[in-house]
CSV table of C-alpha atoms in Angstrom, one decimal:
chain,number,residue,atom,x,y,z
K,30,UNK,CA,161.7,-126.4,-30.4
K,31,UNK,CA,159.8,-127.5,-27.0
K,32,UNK,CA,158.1,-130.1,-30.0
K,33,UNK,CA,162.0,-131.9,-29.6
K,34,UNK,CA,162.2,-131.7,-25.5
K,35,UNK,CA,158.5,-133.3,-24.8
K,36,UNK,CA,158.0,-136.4,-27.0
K,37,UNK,CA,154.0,-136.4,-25.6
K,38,UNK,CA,153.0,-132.6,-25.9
K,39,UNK,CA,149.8,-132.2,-24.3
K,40,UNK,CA,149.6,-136.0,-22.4
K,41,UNK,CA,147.6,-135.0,-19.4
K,42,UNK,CA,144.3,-134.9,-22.3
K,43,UNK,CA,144.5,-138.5,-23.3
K,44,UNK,CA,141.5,-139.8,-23.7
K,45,UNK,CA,141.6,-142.9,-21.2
K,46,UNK,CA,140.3,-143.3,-18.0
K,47,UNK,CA,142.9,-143.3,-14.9
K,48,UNK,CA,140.4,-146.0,-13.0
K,49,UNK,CA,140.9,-148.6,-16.3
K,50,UNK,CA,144.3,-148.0,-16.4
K,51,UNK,CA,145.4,-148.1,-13.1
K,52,UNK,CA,142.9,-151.0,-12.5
K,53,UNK,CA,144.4,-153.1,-15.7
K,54,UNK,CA,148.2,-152.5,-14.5
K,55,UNK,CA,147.7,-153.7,-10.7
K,56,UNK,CA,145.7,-156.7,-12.3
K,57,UNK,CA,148.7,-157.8,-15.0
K,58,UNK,CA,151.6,-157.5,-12.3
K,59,UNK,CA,149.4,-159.0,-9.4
K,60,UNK,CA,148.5,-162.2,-11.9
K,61,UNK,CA,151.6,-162.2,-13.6
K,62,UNK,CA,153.8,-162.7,-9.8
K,63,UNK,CA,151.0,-164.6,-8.9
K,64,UNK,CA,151.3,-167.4,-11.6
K,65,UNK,CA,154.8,-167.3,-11.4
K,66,UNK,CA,155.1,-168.1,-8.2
K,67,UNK,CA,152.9,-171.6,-8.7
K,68,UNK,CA,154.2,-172.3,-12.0
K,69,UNK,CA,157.5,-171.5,-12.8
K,70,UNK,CA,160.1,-172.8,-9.6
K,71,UNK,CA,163.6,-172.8,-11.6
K,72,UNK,CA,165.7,-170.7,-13.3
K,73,UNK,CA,164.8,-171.3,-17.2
K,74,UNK,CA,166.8,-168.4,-18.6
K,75,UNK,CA,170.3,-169.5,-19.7
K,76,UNK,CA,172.3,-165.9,-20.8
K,77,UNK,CA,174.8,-165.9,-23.0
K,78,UNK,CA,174.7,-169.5,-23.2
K,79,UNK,CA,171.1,-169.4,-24.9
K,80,UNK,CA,170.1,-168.9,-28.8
K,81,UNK,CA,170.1,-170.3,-32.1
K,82,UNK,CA,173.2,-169.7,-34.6
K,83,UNK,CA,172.3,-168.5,-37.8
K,84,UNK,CA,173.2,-169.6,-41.3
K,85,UNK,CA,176.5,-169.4,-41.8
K,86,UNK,CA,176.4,-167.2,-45.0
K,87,UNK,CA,174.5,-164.6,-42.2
K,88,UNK,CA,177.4,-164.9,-40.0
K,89,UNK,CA,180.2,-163.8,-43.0
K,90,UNK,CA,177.9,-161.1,-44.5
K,91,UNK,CA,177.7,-159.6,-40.6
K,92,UNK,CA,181.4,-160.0,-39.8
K,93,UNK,CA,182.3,-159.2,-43.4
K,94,UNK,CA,185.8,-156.1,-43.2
K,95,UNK,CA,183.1,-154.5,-45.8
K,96,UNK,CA,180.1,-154.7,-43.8
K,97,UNK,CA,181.9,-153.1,-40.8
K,98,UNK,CA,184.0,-150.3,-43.3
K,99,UNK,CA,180.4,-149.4,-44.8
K,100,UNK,CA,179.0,-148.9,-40.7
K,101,UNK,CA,181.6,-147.3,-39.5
K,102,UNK,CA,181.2,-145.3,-42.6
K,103,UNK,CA,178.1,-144.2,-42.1
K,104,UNK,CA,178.3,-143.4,-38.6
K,105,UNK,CA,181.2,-141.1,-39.6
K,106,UNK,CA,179.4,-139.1,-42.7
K,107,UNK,CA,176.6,-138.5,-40.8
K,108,UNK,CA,178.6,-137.2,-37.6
K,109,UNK,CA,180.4,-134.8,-40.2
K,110,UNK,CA,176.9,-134.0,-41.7
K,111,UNK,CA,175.3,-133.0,-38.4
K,112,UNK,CA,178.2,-130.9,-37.4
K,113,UNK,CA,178.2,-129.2,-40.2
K,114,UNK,CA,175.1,-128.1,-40.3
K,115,UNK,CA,175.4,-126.6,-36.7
K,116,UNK,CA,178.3,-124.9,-37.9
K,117,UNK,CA,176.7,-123.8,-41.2
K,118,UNK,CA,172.9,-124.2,-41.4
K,119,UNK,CA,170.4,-121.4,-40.0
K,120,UNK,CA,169.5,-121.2,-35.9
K,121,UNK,CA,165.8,-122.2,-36.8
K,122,UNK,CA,165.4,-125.5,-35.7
K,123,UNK,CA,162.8,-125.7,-37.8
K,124,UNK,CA,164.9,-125.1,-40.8
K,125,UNK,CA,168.0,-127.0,-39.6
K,126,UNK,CA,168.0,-130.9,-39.5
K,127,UNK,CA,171.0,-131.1,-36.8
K,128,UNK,CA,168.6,-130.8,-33.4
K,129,UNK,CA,166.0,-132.8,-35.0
K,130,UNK,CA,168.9,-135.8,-35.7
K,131,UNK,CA,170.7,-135.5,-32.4
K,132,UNK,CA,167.0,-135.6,-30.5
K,133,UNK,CA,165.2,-137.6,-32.6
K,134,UNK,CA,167.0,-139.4,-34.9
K,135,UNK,CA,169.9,-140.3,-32.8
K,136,UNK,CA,168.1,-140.8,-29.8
K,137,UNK,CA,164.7,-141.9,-29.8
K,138,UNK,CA,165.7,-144.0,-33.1
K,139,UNK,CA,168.4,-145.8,-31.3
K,140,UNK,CA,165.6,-147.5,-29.3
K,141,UNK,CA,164.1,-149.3,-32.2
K,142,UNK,CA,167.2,-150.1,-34.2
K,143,UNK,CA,168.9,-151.5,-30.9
K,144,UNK,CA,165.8,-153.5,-30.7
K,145,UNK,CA,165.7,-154.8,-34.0
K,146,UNK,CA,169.6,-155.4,-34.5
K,147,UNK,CA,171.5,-155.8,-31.1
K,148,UNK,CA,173.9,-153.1,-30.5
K,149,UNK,CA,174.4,-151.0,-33.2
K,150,UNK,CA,175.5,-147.5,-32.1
K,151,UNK,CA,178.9,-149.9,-31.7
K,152,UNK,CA,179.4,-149.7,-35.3
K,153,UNK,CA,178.0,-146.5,-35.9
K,154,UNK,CA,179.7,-145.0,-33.3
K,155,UNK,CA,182.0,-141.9,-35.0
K,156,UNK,CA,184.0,-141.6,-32.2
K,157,UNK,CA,185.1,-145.3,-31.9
K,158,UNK,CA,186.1,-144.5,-35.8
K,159,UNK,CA,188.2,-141.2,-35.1
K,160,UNK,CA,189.9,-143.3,-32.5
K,161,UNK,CA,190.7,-146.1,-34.8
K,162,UNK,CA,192.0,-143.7,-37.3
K,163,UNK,CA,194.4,-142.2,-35.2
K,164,UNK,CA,195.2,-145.1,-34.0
K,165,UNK,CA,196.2,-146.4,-37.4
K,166,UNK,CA,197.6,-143.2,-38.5
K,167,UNK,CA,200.2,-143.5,-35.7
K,168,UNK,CA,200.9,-147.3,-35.9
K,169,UNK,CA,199.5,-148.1,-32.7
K,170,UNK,CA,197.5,-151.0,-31.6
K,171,UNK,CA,193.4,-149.3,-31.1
K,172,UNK,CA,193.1,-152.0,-28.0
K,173,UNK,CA,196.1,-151.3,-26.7
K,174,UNK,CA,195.9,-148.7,-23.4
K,175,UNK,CA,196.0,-148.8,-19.5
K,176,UNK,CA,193.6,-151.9,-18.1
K,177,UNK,CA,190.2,-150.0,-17.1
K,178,UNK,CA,189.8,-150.0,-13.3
K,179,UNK,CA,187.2,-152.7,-12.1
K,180,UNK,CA,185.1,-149.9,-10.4
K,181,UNK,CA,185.0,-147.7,-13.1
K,182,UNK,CA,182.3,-149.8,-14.5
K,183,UNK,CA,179.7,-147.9,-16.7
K,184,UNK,CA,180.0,-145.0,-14.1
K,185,UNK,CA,180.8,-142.4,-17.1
K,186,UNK,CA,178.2,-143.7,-19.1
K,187,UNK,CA,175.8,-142.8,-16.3
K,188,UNK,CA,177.6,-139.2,-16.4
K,189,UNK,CA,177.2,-138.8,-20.2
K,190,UNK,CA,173.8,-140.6,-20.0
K,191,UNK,CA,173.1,-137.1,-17.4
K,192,UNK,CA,174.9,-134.6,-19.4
K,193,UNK,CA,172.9,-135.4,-22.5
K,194,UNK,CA,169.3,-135.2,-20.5
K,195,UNK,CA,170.3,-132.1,-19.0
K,196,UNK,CA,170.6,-130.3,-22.3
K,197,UNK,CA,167.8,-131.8,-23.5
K,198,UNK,CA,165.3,-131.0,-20.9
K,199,UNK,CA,167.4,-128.3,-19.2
K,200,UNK,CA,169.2,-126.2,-20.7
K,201,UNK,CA,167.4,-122.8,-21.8
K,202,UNK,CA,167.9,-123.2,-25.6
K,203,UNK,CA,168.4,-127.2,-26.0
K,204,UNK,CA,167.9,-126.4,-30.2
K,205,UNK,CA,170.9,-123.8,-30.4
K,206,UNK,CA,173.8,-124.8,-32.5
K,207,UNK,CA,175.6,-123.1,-30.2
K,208,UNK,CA,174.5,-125.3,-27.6
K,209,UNK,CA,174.8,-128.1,-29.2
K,210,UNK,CA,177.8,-127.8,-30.7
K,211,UNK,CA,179.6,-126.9,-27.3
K,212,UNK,CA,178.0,-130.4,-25.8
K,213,UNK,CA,179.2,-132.2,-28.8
K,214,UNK,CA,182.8,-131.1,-29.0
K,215,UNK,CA,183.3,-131.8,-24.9
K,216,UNK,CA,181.9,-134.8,-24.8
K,217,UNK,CA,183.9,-135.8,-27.9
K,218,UNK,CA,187.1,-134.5,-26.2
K,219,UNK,CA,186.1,-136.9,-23.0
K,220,UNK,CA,185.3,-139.8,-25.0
K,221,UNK,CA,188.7,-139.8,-26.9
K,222,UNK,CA,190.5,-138.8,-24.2
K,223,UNK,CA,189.7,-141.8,-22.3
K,224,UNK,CA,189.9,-144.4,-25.4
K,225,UNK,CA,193.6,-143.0,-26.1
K,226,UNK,CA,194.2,-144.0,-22.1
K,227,UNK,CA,192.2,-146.8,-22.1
K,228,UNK,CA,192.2,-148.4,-25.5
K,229,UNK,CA,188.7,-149.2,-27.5
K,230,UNK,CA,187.5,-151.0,-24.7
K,231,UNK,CA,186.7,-147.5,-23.1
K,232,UNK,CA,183.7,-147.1,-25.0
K,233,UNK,CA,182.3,-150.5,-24.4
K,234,UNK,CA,181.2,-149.2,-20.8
K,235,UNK,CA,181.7,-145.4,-21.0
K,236,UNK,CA,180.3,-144.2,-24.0
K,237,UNK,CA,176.9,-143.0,-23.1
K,238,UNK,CA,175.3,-143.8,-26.1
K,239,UNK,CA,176.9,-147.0,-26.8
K,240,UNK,CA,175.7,-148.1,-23.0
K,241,UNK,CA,172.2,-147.0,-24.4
K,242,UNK,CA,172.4,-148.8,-27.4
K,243,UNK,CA,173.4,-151.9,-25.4
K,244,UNK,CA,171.2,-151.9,-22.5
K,245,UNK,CA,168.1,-151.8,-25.3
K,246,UNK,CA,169.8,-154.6,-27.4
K,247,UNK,CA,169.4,-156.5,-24.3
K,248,UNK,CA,166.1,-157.3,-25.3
K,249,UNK,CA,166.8,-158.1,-29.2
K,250,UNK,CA,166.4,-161.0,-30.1
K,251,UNK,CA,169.6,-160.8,-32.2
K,252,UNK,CA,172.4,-161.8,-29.8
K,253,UNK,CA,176.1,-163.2,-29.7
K,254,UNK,CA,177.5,-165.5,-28.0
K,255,UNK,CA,181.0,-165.0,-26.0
K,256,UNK,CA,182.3,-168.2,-25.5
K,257,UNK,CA,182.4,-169.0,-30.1
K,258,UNK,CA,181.0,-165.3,-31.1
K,259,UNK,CA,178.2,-166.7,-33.0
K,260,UNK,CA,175.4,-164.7,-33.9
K,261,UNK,CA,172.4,-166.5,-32.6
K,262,UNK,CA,168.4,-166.0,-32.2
K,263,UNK,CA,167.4,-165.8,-28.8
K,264,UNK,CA,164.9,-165.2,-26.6
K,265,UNK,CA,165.0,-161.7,-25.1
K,266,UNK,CA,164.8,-163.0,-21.9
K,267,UNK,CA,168.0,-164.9,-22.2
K,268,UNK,CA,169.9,-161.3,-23.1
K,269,UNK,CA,168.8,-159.9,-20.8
K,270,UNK,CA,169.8,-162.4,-18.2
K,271,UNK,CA,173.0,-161.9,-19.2
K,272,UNK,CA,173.5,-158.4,-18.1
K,273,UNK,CA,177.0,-157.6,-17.1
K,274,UNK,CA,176.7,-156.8,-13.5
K,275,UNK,CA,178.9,-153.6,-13.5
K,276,UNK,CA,179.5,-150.7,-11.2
K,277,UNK,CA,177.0,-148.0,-12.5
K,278,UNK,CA,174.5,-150.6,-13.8
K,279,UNK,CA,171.8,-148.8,-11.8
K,280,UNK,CA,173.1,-145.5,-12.1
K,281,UNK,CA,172.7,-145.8,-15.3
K,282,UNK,CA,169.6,-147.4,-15.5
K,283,UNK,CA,167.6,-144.6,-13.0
K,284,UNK,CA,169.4,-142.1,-15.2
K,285,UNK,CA,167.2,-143.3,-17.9
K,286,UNK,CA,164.1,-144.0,-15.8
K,287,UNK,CA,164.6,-141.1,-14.2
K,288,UNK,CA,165.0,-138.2,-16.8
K,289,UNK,CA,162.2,-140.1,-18.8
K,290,UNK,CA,160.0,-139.4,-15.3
K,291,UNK,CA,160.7,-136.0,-15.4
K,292,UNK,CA,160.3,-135.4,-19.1
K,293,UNK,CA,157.1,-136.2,-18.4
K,294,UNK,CA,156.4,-134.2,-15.1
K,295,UNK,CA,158.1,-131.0,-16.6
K,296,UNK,CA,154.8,-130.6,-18.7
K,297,UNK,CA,152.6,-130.5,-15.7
K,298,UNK,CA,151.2,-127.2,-15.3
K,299,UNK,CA,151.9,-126.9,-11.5
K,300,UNK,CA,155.9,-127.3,-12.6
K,301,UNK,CA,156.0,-124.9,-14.9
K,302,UNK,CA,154.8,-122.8,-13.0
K,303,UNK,CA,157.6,-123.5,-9.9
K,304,UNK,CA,160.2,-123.3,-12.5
K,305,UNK,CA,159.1,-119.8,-13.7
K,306,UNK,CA,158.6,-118.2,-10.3
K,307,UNK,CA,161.5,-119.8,-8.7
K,308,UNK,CA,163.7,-117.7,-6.5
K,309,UNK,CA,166.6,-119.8,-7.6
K,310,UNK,CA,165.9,-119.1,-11.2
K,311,UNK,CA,164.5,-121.7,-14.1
K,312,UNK,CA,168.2,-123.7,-15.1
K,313,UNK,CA,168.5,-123.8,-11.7
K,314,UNK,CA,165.4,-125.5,-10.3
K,315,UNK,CA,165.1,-127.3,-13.5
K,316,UNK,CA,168.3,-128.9,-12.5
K,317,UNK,CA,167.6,-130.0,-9.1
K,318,UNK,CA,164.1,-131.0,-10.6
K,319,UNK,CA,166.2,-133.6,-13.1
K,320,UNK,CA,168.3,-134.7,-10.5
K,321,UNK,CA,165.5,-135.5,-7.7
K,322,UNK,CA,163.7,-137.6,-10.3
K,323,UNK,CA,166.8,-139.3,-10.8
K,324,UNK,CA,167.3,-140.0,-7.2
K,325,UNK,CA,163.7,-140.9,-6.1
K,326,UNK,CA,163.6,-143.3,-8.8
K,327,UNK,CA,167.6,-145.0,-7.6
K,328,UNK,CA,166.4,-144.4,-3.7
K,329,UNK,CA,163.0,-146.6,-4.0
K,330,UNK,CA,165.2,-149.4,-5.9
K,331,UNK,CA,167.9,-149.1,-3.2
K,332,UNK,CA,165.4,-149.4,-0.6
K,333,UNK,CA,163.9,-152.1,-2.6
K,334,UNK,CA,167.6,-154.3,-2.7
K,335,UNK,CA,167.4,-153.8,0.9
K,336,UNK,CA,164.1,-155.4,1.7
K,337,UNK,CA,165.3,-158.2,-0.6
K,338,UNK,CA,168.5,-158.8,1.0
K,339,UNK,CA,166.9,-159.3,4.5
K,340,UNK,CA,164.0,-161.1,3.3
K,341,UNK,CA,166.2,-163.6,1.3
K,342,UNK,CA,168.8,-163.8,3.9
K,343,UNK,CA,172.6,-163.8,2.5
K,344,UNK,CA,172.7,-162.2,-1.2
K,345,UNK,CA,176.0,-160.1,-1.3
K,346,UNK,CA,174.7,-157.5,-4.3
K,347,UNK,CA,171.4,-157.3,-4.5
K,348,UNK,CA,171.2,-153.8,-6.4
K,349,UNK,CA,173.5,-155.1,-9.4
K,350,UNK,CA,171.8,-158.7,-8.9
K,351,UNK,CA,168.1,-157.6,-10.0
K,352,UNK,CA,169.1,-153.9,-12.0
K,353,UNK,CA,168.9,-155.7,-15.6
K,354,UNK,CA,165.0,-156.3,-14.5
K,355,UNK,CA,164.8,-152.6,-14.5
K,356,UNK,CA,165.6,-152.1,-18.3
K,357,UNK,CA,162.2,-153.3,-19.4
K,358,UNK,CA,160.9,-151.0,-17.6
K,359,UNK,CA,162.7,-148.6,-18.7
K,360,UNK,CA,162.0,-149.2,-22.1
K,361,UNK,CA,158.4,-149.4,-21.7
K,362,UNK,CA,158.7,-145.5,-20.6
K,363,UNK,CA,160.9,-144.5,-23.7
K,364,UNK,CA,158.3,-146.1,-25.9
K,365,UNK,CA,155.5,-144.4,-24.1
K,366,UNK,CA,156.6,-141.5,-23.9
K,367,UNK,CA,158.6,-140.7,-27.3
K,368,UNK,CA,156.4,-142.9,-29.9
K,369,UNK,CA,154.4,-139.5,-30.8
K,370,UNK,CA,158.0,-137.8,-31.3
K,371,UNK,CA,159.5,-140.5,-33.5
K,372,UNK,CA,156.7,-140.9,-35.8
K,373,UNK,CA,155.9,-136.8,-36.1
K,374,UNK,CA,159.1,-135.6,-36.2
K,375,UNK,CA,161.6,-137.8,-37.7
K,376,UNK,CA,160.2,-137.8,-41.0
K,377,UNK,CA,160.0,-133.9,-40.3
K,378,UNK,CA,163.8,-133.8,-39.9
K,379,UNK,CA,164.7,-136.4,-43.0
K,380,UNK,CA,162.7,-133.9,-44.8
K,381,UNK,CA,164.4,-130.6,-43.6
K,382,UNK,CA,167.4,-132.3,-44.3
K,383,UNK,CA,166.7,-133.7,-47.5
K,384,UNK,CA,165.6,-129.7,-48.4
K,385,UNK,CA,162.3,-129.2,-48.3
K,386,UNK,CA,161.4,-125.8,-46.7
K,387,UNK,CA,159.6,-125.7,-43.8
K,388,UNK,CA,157.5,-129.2,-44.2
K,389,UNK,CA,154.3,-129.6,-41.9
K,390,UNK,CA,155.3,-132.8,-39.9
K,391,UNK,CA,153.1,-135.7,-40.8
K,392,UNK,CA,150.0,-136.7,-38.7
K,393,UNK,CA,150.9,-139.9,-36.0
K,394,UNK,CA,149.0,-143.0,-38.0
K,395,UNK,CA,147.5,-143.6,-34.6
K,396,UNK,CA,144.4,-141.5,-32.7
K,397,UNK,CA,144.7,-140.0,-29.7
K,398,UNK,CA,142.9,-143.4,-28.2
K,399,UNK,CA,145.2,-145.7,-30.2
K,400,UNK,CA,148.5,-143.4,-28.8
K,401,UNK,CA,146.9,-143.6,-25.1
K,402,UNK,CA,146.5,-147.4,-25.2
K,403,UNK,CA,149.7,-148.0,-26.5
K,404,UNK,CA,151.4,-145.8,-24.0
K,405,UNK,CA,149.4,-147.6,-21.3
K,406,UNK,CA,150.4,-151.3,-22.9
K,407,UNK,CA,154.1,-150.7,-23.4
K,408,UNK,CA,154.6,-149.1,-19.3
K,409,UNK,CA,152.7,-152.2,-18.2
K,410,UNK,CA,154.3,-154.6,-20.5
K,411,UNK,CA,157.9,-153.6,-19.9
K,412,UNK,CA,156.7,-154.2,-15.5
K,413,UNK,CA,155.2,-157.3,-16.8
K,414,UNK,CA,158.7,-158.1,-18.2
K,415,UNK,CA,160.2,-156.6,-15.1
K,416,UNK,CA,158.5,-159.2,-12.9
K,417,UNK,CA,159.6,-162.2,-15.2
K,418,UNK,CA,163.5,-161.1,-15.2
K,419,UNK,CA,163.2,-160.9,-11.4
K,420,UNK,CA,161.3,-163.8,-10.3
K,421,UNK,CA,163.7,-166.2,-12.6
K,422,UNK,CA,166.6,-164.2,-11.2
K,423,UNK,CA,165.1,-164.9,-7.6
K,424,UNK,CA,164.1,-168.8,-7.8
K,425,UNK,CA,168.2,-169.0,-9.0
K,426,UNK,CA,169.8,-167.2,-6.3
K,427,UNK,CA,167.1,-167.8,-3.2
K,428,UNK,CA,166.2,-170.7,-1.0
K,429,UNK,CA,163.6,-172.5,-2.6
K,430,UNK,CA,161.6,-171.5,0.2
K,431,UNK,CA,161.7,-168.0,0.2
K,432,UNK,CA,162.3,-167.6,-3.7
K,433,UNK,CA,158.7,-165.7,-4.0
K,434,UNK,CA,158.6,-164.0,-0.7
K,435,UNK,CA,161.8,-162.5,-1.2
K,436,UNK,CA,160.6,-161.2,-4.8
K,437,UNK,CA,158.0,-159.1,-2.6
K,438,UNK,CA,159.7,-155.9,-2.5
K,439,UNK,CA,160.3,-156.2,-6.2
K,440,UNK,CA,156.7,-156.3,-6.5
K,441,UNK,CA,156.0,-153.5,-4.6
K,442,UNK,CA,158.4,-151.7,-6.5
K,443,UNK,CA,156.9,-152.4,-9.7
K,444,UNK,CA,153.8,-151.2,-8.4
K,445,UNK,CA,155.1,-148.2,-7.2
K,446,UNK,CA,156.7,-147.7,-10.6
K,447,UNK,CA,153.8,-148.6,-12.6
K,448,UNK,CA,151.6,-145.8,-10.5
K,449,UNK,CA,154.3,-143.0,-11.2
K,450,UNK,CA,154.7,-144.1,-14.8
K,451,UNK,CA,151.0,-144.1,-15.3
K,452,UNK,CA,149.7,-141.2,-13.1
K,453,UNK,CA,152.3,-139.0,-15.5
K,454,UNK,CA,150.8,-140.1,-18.6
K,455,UNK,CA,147.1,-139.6,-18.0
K,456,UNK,CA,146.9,-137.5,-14.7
């Protein structure tokens, strides 16, 4: 089941040369902040404000009380499905469908539906349905509830964002139904537990997955607008602008970065090798291996909002002002490093699930060069994106004068990121 845990396998044998790679990436950011410093000296990114409504007869079909019933249904049938099958099906992950749709399906293929259609785990979401259920079973009003504290923020998403990385790249048998099952039923409990104090609105920010989901749809061009809820077209840029600045935006966002990060490390051979030797045992080190990834990546961006704040002179929050321009990033490491996984072995688990015994999971369509230079493209690509988010961000909130020296750290950063990103694919 490692095949679920590590969505590279064997990445340190790509066939690219580090001296290209690292020699391509410090050229992109370098001429990207370069000619956006001369060329681009206002903000042109306009939020939630931005995008272009769709037909109307789009509009009813997506708001449609049937087109919602039939998500929410969905979500539902195949939470029931995958619980079952834990409950049910054989411990050979190989043979059961439910690890393969909680680590694949679920959470490598909300990247590119998020992408694709905005936020969709919102509507899939089971839990949000069992809480509307209830809710209507009982007469009571689903948004009704205690207002949610302003510093709660996205705080337990971060937390559930942890939890969920930890079984999958800790915990000693991340396939068992046992495991999973246990995971599943606690995190359930937590989840309803807070919508029944809070009202739906709980899962808007605390819902791990739903935080996911909506971080990614960020950069869909899909969107809706607050202010007459129109679905519009829109620039990606313009979504992701309008990031809510909430408590736990980075948190959140390192979680990602972070456990990604040490995905990747956790295959290099020198780990391995700690972890099994390790006095403190392998959960153990594991654990404080996760968590250190976690908190290199949040201390360099801390340090980073530092060096910002006294190069630009008075910003009040500089680490919520500049975290959306870390989601990019961030998903330029999912894509690297899970594309191989999608692609191999969710049609492996569709296929277990659909019956066939023990299928042989298809071949990527790419070749080992193709994979590596898409790995490559998509880390660079999402700092390339990285540096546009900030620098508009920075030539709205600086001095015009120090708009692109104050962005210096954020280069740095990028560069720093880029180097980690890059030396764990191909090192």
């Amino acid at each position: 089941m490692s095949v679920l845990a590590h969505g590279i396998g064997a990445q340190h044998d790509l066939p690219l040369s580090p001296f290209y790679a690292f020699a391509g990436a410090f050229a992109a950011l370098f001429v990207s902040f370069l000619a956006l410093g001369l060329l681009w000296s206002a903000s042109r990114f306009r939020g939630d404000r931005a995008g272009r409504p769709l037909p109307d007869a789009v509009q009813r079909a997506a708001d449609a009380r049937p087109t919602r019933i039939a998500a929410r249904a969905l979500g539902l049938a195949a939470a029931l499905l995958v619980v079952l099958h834990l409950l049910l099906g054989p411990a050979d992950p190989d043979r059961n469908p439910a690890p393969g749709a909680v680590y694949v399906i679920l959470w490598v293929g909300l990247l590119p539906a998020s992408l694709l259609l905005g936020p969709v785990w919102r509507l899939l979401n089971p839990l949000r349905t069992l809480h509307l259920l209830g809710c209507r079973a009982l007469g009571r009003d689903p948004a009704a509830g205690s207002p949610l504290p302003p510093r709660l923020g996205m705080w337990p998403a971060a937390a559930g964002l942890l939890a969920f990385t930890w079984l999958e790249l800790v915990a000693p048998d991340p396939a068992s139904p046992t495991a999973l099952l246990l995971f599943l039923a606690l995190y359930s409990l937590a989840q309803l537990a807070g919508a029944c104090h809070y009202g739906a609105r709980w899962f808007d920010q605390a819902d791990a997955f739903e935080a996911y989901s909506g971080l990614l749809a960020r950069l869909s061009p899909l969107g809706r607008r607050p202010a007459d809820h129109r679905l519009v077209l829109r620039s990606p840029f313009n979504g992701l602008d309008a990031t809510p600045q909430l408590p736990g935006l980075v948190v959140t966002v390192c979680v990602l970065l972070g456990s990604t990060a040490y995905d990747g490390f956790s295959d290099a051979p020198s780990w391995i090798t700690t972890v099994q030797t390790s006095a403190l045992g392998r959960t153990t080190t594991a654990t404080l291996g996760l968590l250190a990834a976690v908190a290199l990546v949040a201390t360099l961006y801390a340090l980073c909002a530092g060096a910002v704040r006294l190069l630009s002179g008075q910003l009040p929050h500089p680490l919520t002002a500049f975290a959306h321009s870390l989601v990019p990033i961030a998903l330029g490491y999912l894509v690297a490093h899970y594309f191989t996984l999608f692609v191999t072995e969710g049609p492996h688990t569709v296929m277990v699930a659909l019956g066939t015994d023990n299928p042989a999971p298809p071949e990527p369509f790419l070749g080992p060069g193709g994979i590596a230079t898409l790995q490559v493209a998509a880390i660079v690509l999402g700092h390339v994106l990285g540096v546009v988010a900030a620098h508009d961000r920075s030539v709205r909130l600086f001095p015009p004068g120090r708009a692109v020296a104050g962005q210096l750290p954020l280069l740095v950063l990028m560069v720093a990121y880029t180097t980690g990103g890059l030396a764990l694919l191909i090192a």
